[in-house]
Short mmCIF file of C-alpha atoms and ligand atoms in Angstrom, two decimals:
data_model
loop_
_atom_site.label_atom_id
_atom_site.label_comp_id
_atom_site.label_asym_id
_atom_site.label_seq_id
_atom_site.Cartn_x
_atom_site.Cartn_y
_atom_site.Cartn_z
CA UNK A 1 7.90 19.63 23.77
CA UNK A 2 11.20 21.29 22.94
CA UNK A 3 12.82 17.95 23.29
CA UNK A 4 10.53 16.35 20.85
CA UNK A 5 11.17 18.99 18.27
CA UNK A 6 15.22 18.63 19.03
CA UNK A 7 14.87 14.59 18.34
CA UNK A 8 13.15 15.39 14.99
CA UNK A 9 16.23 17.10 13.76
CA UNK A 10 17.58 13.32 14.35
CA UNK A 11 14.90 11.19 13.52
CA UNK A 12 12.43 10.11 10.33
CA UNK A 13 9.52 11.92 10.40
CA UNK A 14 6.94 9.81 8.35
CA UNK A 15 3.64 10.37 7.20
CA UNK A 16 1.10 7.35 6.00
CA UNK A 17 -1.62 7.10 3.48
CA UNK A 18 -3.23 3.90 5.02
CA UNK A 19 -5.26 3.40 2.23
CA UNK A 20 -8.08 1.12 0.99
CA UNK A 21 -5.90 -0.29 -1.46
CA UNK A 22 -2.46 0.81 -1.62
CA UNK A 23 -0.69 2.12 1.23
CA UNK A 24 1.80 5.03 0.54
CA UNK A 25 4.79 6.36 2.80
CA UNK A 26 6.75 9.56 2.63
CA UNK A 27 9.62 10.60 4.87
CA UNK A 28 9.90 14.54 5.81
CA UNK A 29 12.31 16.05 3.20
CA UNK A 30 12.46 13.18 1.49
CA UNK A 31 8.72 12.44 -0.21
CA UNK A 32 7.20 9.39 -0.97
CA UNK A 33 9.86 6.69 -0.38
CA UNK A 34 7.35 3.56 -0.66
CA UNK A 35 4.43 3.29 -2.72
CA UNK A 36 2.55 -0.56 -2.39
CA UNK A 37 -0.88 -2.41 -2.30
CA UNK A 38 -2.36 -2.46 1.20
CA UNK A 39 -2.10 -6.61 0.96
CA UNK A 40 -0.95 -9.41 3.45
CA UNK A 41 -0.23 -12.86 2.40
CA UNK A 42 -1.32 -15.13 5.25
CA UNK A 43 -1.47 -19.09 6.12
CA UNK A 44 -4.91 -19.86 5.41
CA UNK A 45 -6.94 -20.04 8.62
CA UNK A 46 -4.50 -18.03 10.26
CA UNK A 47 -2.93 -15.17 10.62
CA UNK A 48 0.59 -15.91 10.07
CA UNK A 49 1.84 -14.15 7.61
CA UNK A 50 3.69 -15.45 5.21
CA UNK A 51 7.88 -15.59 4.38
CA UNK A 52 8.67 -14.59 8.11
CA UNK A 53 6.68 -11.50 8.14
CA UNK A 54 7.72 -9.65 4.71
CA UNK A 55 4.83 -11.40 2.18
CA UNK A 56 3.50 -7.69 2.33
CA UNK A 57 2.58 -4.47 0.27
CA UNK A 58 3.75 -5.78 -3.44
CA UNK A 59 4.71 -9.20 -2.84
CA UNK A 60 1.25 -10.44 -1.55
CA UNK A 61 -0.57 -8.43 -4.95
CA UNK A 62 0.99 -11.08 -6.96
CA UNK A 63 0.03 -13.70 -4.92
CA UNK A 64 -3.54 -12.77 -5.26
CA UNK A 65 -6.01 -14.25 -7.14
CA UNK A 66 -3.52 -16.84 -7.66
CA UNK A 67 -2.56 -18.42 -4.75
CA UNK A 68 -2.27 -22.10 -3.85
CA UNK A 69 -5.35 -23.47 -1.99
CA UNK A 70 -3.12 -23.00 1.72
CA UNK A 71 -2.25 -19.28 1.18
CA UNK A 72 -4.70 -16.44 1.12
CA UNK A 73 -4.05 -12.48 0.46
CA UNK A 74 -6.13 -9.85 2.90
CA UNK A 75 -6.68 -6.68 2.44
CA UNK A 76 -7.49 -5.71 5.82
CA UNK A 77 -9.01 -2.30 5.48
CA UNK A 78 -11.17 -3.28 2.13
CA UNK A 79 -14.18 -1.63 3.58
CA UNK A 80 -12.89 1.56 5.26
CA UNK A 81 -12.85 -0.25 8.68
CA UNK A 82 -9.80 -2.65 10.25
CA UNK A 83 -11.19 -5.90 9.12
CA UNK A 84 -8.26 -7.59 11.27
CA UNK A 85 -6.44 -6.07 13.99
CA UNK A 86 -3.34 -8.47 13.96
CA UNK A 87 -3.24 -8.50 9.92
CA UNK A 88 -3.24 -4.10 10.04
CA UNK A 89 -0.47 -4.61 12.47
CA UNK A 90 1.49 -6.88 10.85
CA UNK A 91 1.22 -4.44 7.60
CA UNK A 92 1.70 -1.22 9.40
CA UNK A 93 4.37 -2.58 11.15
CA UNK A 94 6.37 -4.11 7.93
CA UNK A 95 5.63 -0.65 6.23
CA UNK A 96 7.23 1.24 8.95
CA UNK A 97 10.30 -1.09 9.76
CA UNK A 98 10.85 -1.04 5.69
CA UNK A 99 11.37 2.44 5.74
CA UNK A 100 12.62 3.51 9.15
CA UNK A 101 15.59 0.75 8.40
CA UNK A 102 18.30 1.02 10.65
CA UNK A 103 19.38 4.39 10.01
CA UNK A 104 19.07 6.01 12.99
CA UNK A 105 18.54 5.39 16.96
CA UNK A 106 16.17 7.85 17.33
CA UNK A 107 12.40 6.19 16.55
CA UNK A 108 10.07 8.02 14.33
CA UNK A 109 7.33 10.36 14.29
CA UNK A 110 4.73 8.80 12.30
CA UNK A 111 1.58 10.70 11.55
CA UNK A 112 -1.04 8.40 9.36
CA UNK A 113 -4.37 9.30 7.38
CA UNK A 114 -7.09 7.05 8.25
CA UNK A 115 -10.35 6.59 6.79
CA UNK A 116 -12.75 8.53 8.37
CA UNK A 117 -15.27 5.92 8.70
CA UNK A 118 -13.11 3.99 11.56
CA UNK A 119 -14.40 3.66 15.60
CA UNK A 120 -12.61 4.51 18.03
CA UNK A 121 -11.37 0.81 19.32
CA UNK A 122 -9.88 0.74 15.97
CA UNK A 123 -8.20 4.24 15.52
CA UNK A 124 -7.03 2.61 18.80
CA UNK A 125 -5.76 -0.17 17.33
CA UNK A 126 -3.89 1.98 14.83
CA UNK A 127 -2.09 4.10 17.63
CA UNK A 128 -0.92 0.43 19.23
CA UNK A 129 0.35 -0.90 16.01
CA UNK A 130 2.17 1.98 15.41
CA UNK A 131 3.85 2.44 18.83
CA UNK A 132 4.44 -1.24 18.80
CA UNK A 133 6.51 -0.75 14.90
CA UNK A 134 8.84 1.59 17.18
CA UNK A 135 6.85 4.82 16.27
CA UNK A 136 8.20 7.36 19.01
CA UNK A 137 4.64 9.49 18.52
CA UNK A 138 1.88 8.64 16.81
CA UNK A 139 -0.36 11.27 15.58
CA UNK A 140 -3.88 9.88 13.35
CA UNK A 141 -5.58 12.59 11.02
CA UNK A 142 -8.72 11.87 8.96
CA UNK A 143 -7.88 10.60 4.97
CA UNK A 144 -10.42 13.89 3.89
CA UNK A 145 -7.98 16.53 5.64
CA UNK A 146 -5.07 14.48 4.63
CA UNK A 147 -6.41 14.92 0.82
CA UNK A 148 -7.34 18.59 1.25
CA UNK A 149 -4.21 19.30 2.44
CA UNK A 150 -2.07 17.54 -0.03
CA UNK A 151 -4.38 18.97 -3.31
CA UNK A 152 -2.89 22.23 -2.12
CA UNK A 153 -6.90 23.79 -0.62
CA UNK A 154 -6.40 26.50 2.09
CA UNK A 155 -7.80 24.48 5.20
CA UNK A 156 -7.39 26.70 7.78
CA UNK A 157 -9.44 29.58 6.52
CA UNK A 158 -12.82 30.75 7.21
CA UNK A 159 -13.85 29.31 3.55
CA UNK A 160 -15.96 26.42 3.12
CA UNK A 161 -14.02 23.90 0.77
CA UNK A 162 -15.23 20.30 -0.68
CA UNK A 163 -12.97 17.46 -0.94
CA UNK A 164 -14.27 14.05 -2.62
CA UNK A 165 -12.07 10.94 -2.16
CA UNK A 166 -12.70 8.14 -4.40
CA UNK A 167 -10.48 5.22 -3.24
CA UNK A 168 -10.51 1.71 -4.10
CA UNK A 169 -13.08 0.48 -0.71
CA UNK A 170 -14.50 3.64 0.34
CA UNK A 171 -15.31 7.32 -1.02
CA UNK A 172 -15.05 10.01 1.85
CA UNK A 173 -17.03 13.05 1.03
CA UNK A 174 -16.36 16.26 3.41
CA UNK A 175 -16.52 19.88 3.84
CA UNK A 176 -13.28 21.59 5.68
CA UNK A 177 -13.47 25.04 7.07
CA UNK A 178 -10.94 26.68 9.83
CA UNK A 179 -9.02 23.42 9.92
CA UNK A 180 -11.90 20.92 10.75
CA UNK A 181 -14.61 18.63 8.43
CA UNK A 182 -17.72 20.87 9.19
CA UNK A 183 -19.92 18.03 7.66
CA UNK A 184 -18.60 14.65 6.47
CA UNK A 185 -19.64 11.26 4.72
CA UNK A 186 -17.76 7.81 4.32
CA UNK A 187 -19.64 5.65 1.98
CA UNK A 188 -18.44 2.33 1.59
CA UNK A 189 -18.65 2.63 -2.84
CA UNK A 190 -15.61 3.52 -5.12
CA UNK A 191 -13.09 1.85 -7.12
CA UNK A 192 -13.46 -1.95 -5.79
CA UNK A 193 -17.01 -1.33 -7.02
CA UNK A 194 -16.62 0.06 -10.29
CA UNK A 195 -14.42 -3.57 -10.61
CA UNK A 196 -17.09 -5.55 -9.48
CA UNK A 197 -20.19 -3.78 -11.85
CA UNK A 198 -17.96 -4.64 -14.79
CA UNK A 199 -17.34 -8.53 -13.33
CA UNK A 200 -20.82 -8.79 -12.54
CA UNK A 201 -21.64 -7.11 -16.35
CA UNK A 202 -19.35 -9.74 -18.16
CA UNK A 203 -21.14 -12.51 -16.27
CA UNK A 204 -25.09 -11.29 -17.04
CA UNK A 205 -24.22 -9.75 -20.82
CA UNK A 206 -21.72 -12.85 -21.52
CA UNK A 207 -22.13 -15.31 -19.23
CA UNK A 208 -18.36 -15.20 -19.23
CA UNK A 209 -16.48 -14.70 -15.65
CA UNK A 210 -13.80 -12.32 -15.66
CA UNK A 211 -10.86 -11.86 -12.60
CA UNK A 212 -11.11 -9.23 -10.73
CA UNK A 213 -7.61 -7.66 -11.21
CA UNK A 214 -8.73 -8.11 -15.77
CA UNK A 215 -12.01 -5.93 -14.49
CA UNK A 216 -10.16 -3.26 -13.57
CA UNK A 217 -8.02 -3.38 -16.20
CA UNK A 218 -11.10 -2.62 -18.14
CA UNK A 219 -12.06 0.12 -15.95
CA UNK A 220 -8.77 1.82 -16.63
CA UNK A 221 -8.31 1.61 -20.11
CA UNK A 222 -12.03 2.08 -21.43
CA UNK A 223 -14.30 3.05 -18.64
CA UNK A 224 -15.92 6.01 -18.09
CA UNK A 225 -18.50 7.74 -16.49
CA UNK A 226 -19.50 10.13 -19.34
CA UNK A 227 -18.76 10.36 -22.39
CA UNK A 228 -15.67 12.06 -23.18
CA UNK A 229 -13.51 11.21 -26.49
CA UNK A 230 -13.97 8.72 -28.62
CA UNK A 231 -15.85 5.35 -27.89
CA UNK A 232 -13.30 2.28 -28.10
CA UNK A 233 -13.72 -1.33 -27.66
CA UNK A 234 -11.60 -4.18 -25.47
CA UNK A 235 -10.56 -7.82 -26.22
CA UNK A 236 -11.70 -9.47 -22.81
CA UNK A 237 -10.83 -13.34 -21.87
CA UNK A 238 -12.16 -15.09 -19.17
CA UNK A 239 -14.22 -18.52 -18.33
CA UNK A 240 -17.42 -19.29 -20.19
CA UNK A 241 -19.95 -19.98 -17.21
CA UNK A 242 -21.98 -22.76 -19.35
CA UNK A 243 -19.21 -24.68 -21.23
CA UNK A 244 -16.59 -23.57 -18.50
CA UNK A 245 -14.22 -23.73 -21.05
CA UNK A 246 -11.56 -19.93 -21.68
CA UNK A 247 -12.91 -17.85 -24.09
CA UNK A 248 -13.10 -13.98 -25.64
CA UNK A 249 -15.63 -10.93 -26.40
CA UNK A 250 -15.19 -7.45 -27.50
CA UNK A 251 -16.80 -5.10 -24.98
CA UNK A 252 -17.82 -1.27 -25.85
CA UNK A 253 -16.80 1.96 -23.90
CA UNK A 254 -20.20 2.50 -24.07
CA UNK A 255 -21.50 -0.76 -22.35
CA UNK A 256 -19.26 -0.46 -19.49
CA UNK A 257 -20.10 3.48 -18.87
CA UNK A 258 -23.78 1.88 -18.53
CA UNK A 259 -22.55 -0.89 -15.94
CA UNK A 260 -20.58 1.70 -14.40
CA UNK A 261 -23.82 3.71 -13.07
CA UNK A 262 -25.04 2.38 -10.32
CA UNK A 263 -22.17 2.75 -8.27
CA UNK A 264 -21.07 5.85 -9.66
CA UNK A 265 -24.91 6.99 -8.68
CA UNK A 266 -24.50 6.38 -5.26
CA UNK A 267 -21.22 8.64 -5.34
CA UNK A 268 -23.44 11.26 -6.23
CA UNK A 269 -25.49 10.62 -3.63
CA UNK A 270 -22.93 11.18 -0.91
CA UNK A 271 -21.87 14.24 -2.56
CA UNK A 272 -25.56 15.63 -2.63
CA UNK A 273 -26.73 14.29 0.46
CA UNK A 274 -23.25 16.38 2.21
CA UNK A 275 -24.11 19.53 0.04
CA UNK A 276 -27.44 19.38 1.76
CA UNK A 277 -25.89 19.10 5.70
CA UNK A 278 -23.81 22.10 4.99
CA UNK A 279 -24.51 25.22 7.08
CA UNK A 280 -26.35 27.30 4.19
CA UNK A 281 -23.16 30.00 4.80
CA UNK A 282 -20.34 27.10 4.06
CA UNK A 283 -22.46 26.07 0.79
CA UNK A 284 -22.25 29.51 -0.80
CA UNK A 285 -19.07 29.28 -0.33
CA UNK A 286 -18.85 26.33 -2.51
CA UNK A 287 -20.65 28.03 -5.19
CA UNK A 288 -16.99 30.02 -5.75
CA UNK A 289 -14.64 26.90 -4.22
CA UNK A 290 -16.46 24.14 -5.57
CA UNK A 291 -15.37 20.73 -5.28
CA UNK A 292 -11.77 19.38 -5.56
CA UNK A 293 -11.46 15.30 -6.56
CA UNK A 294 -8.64 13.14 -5.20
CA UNK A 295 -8.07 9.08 -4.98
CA UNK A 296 -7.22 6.83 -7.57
CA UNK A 297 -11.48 6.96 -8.23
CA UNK A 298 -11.11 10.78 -9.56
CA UNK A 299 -9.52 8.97 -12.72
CA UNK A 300 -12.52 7.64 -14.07
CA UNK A 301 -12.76 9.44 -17.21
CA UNK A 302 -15.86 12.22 -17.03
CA UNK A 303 -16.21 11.30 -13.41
CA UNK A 304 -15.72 14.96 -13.01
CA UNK A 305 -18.45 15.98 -15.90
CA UNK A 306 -21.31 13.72 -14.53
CA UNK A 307 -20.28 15.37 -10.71
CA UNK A 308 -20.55 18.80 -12.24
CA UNK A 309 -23.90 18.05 -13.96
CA UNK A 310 -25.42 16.57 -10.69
CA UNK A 311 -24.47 19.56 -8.37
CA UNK A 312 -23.83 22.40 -10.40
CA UNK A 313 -20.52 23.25 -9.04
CA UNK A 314 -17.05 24.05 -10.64
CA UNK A 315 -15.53 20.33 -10.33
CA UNK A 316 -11.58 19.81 -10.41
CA UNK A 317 -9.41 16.95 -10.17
CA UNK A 318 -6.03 17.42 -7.79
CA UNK A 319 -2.72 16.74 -8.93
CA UNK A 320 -1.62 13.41 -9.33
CA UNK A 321 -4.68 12.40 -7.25
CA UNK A 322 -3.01 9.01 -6.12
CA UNK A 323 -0.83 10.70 -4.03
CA UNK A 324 -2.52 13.14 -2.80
CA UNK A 325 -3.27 12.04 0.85
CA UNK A 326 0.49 11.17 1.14
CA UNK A 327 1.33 14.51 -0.15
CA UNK A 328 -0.92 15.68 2.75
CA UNK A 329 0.29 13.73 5.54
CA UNK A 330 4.24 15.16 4.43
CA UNK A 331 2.90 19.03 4.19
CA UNK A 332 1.37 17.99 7.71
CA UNK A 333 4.35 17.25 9.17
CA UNK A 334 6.65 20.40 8.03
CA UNK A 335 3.66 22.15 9.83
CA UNK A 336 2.86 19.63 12.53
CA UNK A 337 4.58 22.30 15.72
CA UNK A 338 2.05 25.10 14.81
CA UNK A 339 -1.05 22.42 13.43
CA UNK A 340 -0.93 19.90 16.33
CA UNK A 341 -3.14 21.45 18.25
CA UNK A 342 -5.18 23.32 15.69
CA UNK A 343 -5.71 21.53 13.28
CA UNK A 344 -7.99 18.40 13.92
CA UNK A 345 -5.45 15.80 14.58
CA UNK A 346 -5.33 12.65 17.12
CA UNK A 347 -2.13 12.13 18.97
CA UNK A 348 -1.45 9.35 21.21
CA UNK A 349 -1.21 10.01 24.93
CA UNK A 350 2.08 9.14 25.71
CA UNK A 351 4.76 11.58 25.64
CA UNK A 352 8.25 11.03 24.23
P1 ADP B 401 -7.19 3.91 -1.39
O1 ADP B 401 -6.88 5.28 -0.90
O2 ADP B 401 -8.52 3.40 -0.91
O3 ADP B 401 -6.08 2.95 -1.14
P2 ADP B 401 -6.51 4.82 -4.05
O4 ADP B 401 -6.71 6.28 -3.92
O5 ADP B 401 -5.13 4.31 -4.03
O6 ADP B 401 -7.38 4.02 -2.97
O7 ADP B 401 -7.25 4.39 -5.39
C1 ADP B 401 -7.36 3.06 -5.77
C2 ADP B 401 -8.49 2.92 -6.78
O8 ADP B 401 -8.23 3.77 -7.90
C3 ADP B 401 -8.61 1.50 -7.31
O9 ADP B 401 -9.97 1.12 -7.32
C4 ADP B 401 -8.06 1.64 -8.73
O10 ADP B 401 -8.65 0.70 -9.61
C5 ADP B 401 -8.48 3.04 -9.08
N1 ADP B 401 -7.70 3.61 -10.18
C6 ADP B 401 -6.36 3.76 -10.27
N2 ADP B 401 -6.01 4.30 -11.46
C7 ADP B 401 -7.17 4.50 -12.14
C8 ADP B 401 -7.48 5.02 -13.44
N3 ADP B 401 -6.53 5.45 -14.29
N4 ADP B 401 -8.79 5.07 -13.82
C9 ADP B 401 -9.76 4.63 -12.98
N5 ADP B 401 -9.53 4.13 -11.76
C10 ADP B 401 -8.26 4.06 -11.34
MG1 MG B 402 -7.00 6.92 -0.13
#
């Protein structure tokens, strides 16, 4: 134990946002020190990945979408579960080795947010690929504790307090109270699936078929999920699905705010369906706490407004909500001696 401690005067301590979509490290004392798309590049049909390891993070977002026929790019956590072992492992592993460098002998502490939908064989997995990257200890803690933590909510009291995580693959709903998710929901809708509504909207409205990577370019410059401002429109190119042949339309604000409510509705759902599992003593609490928003989701303009209508509850957004798990994960480790053991948190079994 002491010993442990004394090494971390020596060593990086890092914490990992092992995201849906973009994977974020920060080192104790340092911050966030690497910031990238949770992408692989592999050999199609296989699992090598590409340029001796490195086509990772960054580098395999550009090859996406327009790759040669013999490469393809994986996003192995897409869903909120390890799609591929041996892909996660090559990424957590490159992530880890990127920032842990050479610069010093000691290995790392490395304490990483995980969705909170994972099993156990693969929170397993996570531990190995971690240990295998050179990780000294390995300590997991759920994305929805990470995010409380990091948009600054008092975890460890006696106070019921809701977190909502809209990510790109999954949206992870919870209620924390003493240091522990009292009730919780991982829903497998959020930002991938505002993306796809708008694709599958350009292709029933226009019959035009639009990229994926163009759709949420849309999302982020005129969607919304209520109205708030004024309405704009969009030039959007793509490939007419008769003729085949490149062409443009104009699309509304309004337009996509209506192709944006299905999935936005089953947000909602979680959130309601969570509110109604809470121990009736935890949901008055929420009455005063309400609900704090984090993930790159929470940016949806009025996402906050149509949340607030549906529940009733004082709705806020955290502070630079892209970061907020990562901001978590750091906070966790300046208190990781007096939370390890309190505060729900996995740690690996072996002992440095
Ligand atoms: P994850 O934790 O699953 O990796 P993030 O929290 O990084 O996900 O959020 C990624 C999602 O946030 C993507 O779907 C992305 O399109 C979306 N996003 C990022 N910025 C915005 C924005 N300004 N408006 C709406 N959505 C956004
Ligand atoms: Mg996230």
């Amino acid at each position: 134990m002491f010993f442990d401690s004394f090494l971390g005067w020596f060593s990086l301590d890092m914490g990992i946002d092992l995201g849906t979509c973009n994977t974020l490290v920060c080192v104790r004392g340092q911050g966030i020190v690497l910031n990238e798309p949770s992408v692989v590049a592999v050999r199609k049909g296989t699992n090598i990945v590409l340029n001796n390891g490195n086509a990772v993070g960054l580098m395999a977002k550009e090859m996406l979408g327009k790759t040669p026929g013999s490469i393809t790019a994986i996003r192995p956590l897409k869903d909120g579960v390890i799609s591929d072992f041996e892909i996660t492992e090559a990424m957590l592993t490159y992530f880890i080795r990127r920032v842990h460098g050479r610069r010093t002998l000691v290995r790392p502490r490395v304490l990483i947010a995980i969705p909170s939908g994972i099993t156990a064989v693969e929170k397993q997995a996570v531990f190995q690929s971690a240990l295998q990257a050179e990780a000294r200890k390995v300590y997991l803690v759920e994305e929805p504790m990470a995010a409380a933590i990091g948009a600054g909510l008092p975890i460890t009291e006696a106070t019921g307090n809701m977190i909502v995580d809209i990510g790109g693959g999954t949206t992870e709903v919870a209620i924390i109270s003493l240091a522990d998710m009292a009730v919780s929901e991982s829903i497998r809708t959020a930002g991938d699936n505002f993306d796809e509504a708008i694709v599958n909207h350009m292709k029933k409205t226009y019959n035009l078929m639009v990229g994926e990577q163009f759709a949420e370019r849309i999302k982020i410059d005129i969607g919304s999920a209520a109205a708030v401002g004024p309405e704009v429109t969009m030039e959007v190119r793509g490939r007419d699905m008769i003729s085949g042949l490149p062409r443009k339309c104009v699309v509304t604000s309004e337009e996509i705010r209506e192709a944006l409510q299905e999935p936005i509705g089953k947000i909602i759902d979680a959130i309601t369906h969570t509110l109604e599992r809470a121990e009736p003593e935890l949901a008055a609490d929420l009455v005063e706490t309400g609900i704090m928003l984090a993930g790159g989701g929470s940016l949806l303009r009025g996402i906050d407004k149509v949340i607030h209508q549906a529940t009733g509850l004082p709705v806020r957004i955290a502070e630079d909500p892209l970061t907020c798990v990562a901001r978590g994960t750091s906070v966790f480790l300046e208190n990781l001696e007096s939370w390890k053991d309190s505060v729900a948190v996995h740690s690996d079994a072996e002992e440095s």
